[in-house]
Each structure stands twice: as C-alpha cells, then as structure tokens.
Coordinates of N, CA and C in Angstrom, one line a residue:
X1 N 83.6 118.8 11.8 CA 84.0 118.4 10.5 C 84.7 117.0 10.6
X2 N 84.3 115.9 9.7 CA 84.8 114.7 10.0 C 86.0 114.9 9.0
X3 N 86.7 114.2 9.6 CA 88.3 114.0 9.2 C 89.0 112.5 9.4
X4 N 89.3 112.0 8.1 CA 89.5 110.7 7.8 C 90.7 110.1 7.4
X5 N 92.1 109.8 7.9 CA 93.1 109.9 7.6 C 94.1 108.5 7.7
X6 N 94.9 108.3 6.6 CA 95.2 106.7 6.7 C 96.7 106.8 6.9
X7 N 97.1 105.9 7.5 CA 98.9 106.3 7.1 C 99.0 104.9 7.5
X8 N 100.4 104.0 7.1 CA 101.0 102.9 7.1 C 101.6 102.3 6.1
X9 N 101.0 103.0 4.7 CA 101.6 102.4 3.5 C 103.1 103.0 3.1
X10 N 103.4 102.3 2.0 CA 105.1 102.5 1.8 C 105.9 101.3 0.6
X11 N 106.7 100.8 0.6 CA 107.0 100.1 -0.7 C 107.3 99.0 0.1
X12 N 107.4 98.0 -0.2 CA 107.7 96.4 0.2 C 107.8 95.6 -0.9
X13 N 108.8 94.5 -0.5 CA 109.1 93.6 -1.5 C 107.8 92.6 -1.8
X14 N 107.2 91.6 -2.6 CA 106.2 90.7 -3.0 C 106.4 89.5 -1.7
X15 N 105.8 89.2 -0.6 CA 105.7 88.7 0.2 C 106.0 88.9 1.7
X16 N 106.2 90.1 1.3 CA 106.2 91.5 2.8 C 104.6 91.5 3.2
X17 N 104.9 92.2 4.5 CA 103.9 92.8 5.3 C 103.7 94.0 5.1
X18 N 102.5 94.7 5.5 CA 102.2 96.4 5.7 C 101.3 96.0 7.0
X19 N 100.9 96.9 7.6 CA 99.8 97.5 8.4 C 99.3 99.0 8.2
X20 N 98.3 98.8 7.6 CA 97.6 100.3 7.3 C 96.9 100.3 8.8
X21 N 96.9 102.0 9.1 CA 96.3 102.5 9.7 C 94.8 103.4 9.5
X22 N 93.7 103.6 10.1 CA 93.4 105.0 9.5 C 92.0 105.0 11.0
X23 N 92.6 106.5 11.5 CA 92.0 107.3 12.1 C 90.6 108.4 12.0
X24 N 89.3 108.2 12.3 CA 88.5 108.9 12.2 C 88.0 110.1 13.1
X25 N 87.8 111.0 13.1 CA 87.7 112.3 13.9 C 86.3 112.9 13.2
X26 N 85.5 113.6 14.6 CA 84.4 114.3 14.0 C 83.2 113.7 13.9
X27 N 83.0 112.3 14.2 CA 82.0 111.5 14.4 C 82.1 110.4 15.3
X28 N 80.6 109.9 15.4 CA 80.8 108.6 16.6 C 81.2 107.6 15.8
X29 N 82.6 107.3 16.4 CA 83.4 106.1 15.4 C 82.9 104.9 15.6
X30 N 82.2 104.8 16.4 CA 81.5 102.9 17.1 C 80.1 103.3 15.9
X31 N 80.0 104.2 16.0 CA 78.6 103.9 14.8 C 78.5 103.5 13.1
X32 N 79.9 103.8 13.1 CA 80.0 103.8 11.4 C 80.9 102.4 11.4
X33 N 79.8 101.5 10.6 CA 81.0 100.2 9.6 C 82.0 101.5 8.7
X34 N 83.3 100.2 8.3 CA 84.1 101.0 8.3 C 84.9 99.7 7.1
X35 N 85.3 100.8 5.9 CA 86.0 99.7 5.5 C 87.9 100.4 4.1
X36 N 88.2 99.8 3.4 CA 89.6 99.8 2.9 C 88.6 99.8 1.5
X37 N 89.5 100.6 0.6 CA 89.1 100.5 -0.9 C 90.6 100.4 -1.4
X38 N 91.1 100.3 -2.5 CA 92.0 100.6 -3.3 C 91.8 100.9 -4.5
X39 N 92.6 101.6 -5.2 CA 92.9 101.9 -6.7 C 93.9 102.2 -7.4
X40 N 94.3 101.5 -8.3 CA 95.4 101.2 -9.1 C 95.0 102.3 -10.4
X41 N 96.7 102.3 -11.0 CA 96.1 103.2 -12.0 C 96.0 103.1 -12.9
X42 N 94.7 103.5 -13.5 CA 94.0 103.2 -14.4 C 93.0 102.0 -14.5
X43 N 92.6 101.9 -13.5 CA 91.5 100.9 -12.7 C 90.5 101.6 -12.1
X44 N 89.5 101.3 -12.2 CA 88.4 101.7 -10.8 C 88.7 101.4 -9.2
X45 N 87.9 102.1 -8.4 CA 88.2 101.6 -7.2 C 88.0 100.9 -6.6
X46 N 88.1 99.9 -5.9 CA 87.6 98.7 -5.5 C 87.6 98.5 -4.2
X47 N 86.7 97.6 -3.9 CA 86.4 97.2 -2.0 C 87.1 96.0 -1.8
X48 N 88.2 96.5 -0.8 CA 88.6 95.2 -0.3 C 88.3 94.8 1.2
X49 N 87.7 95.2 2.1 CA 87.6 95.3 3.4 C 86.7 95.7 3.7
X50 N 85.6 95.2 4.7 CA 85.2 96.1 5.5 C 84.0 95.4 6.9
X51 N 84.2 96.2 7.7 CA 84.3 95.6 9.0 C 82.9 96.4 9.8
X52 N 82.2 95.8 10.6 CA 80.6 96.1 11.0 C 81.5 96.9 12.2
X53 N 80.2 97.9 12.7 CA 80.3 98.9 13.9 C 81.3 98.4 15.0
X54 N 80.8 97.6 15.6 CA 81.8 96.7 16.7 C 82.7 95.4 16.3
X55 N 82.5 95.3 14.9 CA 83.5 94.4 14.6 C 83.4 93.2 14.6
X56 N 81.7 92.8 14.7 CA 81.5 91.1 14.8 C 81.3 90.4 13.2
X57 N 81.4 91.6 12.2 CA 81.1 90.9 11.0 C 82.1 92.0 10.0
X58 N 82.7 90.7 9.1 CA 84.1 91.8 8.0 C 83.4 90.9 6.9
X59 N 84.2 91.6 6.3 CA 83.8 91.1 4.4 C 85.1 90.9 3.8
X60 N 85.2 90.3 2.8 CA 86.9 90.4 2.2 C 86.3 90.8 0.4
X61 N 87.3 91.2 -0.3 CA 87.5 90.8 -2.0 C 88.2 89.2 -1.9
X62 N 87.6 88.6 -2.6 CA 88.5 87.6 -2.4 C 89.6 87.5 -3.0
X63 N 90.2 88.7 -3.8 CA 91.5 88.5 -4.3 C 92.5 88.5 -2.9
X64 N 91.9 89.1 -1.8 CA 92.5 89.3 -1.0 C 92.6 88.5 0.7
X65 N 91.1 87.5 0.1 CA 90.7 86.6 1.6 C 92.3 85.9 1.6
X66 N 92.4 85.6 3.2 CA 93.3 84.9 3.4 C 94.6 85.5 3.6
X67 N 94.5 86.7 3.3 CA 96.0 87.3 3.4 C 96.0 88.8 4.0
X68 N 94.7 89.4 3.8 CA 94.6 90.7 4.6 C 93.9 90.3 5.8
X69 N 93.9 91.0 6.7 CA 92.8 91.2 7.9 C 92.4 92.4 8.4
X70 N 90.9 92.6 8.2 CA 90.4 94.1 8.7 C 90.3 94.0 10.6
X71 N 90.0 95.3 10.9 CA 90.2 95.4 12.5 C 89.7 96.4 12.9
X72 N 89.5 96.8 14.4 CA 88.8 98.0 15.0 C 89.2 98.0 16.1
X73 N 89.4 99.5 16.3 CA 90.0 99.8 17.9 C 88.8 100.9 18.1
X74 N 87.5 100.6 18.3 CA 86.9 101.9 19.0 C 87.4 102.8 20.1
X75 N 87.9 102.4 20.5 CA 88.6 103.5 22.3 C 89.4 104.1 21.0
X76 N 89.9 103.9 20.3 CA 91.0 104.8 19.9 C 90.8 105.0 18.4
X77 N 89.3 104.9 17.7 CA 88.8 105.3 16.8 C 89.6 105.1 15.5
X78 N 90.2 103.7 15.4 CA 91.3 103.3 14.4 C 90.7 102.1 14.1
X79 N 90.7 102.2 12.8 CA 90.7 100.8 12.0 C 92.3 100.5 11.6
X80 N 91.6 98.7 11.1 CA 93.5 98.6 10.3 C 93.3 97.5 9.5
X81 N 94.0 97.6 8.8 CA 94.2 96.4 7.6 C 96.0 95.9 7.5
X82 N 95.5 94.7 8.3 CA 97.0 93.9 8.2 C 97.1 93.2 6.7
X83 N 98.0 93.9 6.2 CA 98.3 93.1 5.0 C 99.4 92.2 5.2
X84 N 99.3 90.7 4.4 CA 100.6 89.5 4.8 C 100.3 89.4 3.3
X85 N 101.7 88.8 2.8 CA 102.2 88.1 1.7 C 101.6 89.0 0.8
X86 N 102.1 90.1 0.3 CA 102.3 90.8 -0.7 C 102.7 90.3 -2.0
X87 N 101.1 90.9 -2.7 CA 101.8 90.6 -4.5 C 101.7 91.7 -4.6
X88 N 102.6 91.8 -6.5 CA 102.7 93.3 -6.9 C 101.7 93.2 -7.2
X89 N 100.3 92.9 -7.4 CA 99.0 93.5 -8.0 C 97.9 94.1 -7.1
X90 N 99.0 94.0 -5.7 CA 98.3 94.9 -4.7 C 99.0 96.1 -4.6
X91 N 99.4 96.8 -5.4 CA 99.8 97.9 -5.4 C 98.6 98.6 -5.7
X92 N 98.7 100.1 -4.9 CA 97.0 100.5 -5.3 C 97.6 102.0 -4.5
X93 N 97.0 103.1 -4.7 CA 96.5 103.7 -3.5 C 95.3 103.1 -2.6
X94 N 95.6 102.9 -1.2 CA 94.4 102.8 -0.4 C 93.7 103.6 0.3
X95 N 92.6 103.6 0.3 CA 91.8 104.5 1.0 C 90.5 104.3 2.5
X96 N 90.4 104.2 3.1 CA 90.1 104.1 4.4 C 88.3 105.0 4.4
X97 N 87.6 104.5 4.4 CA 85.8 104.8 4.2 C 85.0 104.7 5.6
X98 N 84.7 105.8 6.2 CA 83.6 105.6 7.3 C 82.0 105.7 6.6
X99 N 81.7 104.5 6.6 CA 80.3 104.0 5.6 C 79.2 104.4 6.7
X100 N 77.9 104.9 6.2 CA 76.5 104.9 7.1 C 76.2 103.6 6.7
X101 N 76.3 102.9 6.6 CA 76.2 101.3 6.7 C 76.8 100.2 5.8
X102 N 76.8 98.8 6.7 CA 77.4 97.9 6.4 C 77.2 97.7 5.0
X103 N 76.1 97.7 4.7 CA 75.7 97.0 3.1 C 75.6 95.8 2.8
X104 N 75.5 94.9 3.5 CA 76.0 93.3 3.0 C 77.7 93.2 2.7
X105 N 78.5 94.2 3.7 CA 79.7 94.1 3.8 C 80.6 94.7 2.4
X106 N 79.9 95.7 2.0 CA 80.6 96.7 1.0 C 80.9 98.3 1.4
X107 N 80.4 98.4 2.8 CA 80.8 99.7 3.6 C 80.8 101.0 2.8
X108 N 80.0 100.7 1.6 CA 79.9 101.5 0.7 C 78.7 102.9 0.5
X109 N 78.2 102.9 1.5 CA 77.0 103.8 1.6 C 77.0 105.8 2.5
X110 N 77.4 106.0 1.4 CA 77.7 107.6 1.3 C 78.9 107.7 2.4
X111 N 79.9 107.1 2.1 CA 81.0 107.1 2.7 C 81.6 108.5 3.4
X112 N 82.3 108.2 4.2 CA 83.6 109.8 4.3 C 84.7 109.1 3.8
X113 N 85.6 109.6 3.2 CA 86.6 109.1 2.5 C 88.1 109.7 3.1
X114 N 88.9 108.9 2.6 CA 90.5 110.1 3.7 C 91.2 110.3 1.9
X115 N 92.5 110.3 2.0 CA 93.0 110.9 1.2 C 93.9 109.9 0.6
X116 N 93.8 108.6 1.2 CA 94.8 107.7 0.8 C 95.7 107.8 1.3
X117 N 96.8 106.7 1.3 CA 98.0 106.3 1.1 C 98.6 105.0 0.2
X118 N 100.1 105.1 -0.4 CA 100.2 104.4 -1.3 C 100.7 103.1 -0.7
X119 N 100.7 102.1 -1.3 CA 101.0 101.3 -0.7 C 101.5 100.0 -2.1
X120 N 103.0 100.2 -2.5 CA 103.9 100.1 -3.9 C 104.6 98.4 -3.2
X121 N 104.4 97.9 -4.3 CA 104.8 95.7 -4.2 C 105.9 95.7 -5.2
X122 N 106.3 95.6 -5.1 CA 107.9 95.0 -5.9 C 108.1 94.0 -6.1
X123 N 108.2 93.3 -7.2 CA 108.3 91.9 -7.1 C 110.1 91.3 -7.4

C-alpha cells in the first residue's frame, strides 16, 4: 500500500522560512517524479513544485520561482520544499504528489497524494 505523508508546516511570520518534508512508502521512490501542490480556501489546487526521478530537472509556479526550492533524498525516500521569504498568500494547505510522470514538470499524472499539511503566513 503506498503511503504518502508530509509534515514541516506550521504558522510563520511573512518573510519566515518553512521546510516541508514528505515521505513515500510502498513504492520505488527513485522512480516516481515527485512534486508540492497547494490549496487555499476556496481556490483550486495548484502546482507549485515539482522535481524529475533523480532530480536533474524541477519546475516552479512562478508565483513562487526564486523563493521556494524543491529537492530529493532517494536513500531516504524524502522529498522537500524549502520555503524562504514568506508571503501571507502562501498560505495554503500543502500537499506532497508521487506522479507516474514528469509531464513537462507538472508531476501531475495519476498521482498518490498524502494528506497535507498546513502551512499559515501572518503578515
């Protein structure tokens, strides 16, 4: 059973850091691009990240180029998304996606999904 789980998020002031975490179990984690969605409420979900098999090719939202960074630890089957300089319009729940492929870097293709974590900007 694949099992998809994110933890790192929490409340920070508007030009704070986060580091999301998220762990995949139950599949070959070097095989799946892998990428970060968010959703706010009363918004759709959106792609902000996402990072090829071994990690030689990432994608950004550009609301977000320049200030997040996606990542991969295959030995230890962890992605991450360094978040720097926080605005409050990145408040979202995030969500962590093991994609059957890159897509032209939307890691959007019949995903496994985790359950989120929140991740609250204060300005």
């Amino acid at each position: 059973q694949v099992q998809v789980v994110e933890s790192g998020g929490g409340l920070v002031q508007a030009g704070g850091s986060l580091r999301l975490s998220c762990t995949a179990s139950g599949l070959t984690f070097a095989n799946y691009p892998m990428g970060w969605f968010r959703q706010a409420p009363g918004k759709e979900r959106e792609g902000v990240a996402c990072i090829s098999e071994r990690g030689r090719l990432t994608a950004y939202a550009d609301s977000v180029k320049g200030r997040f960074t996606i990542s991969r630890d295959n030995a230890k089957n962890t992605v991450y998304l360094q978040m720097n300089n926080l605005k409050p319009e990145d408040t979202a729940m995030y969500y962590c996606a093991a994609s059957r492929a890159y897509n032209s870097g939307k890691c959007n293709q019949r995903p496994y999904w985790g359950q989120g974590t929140q991740v609250t900007v204060s300005s």
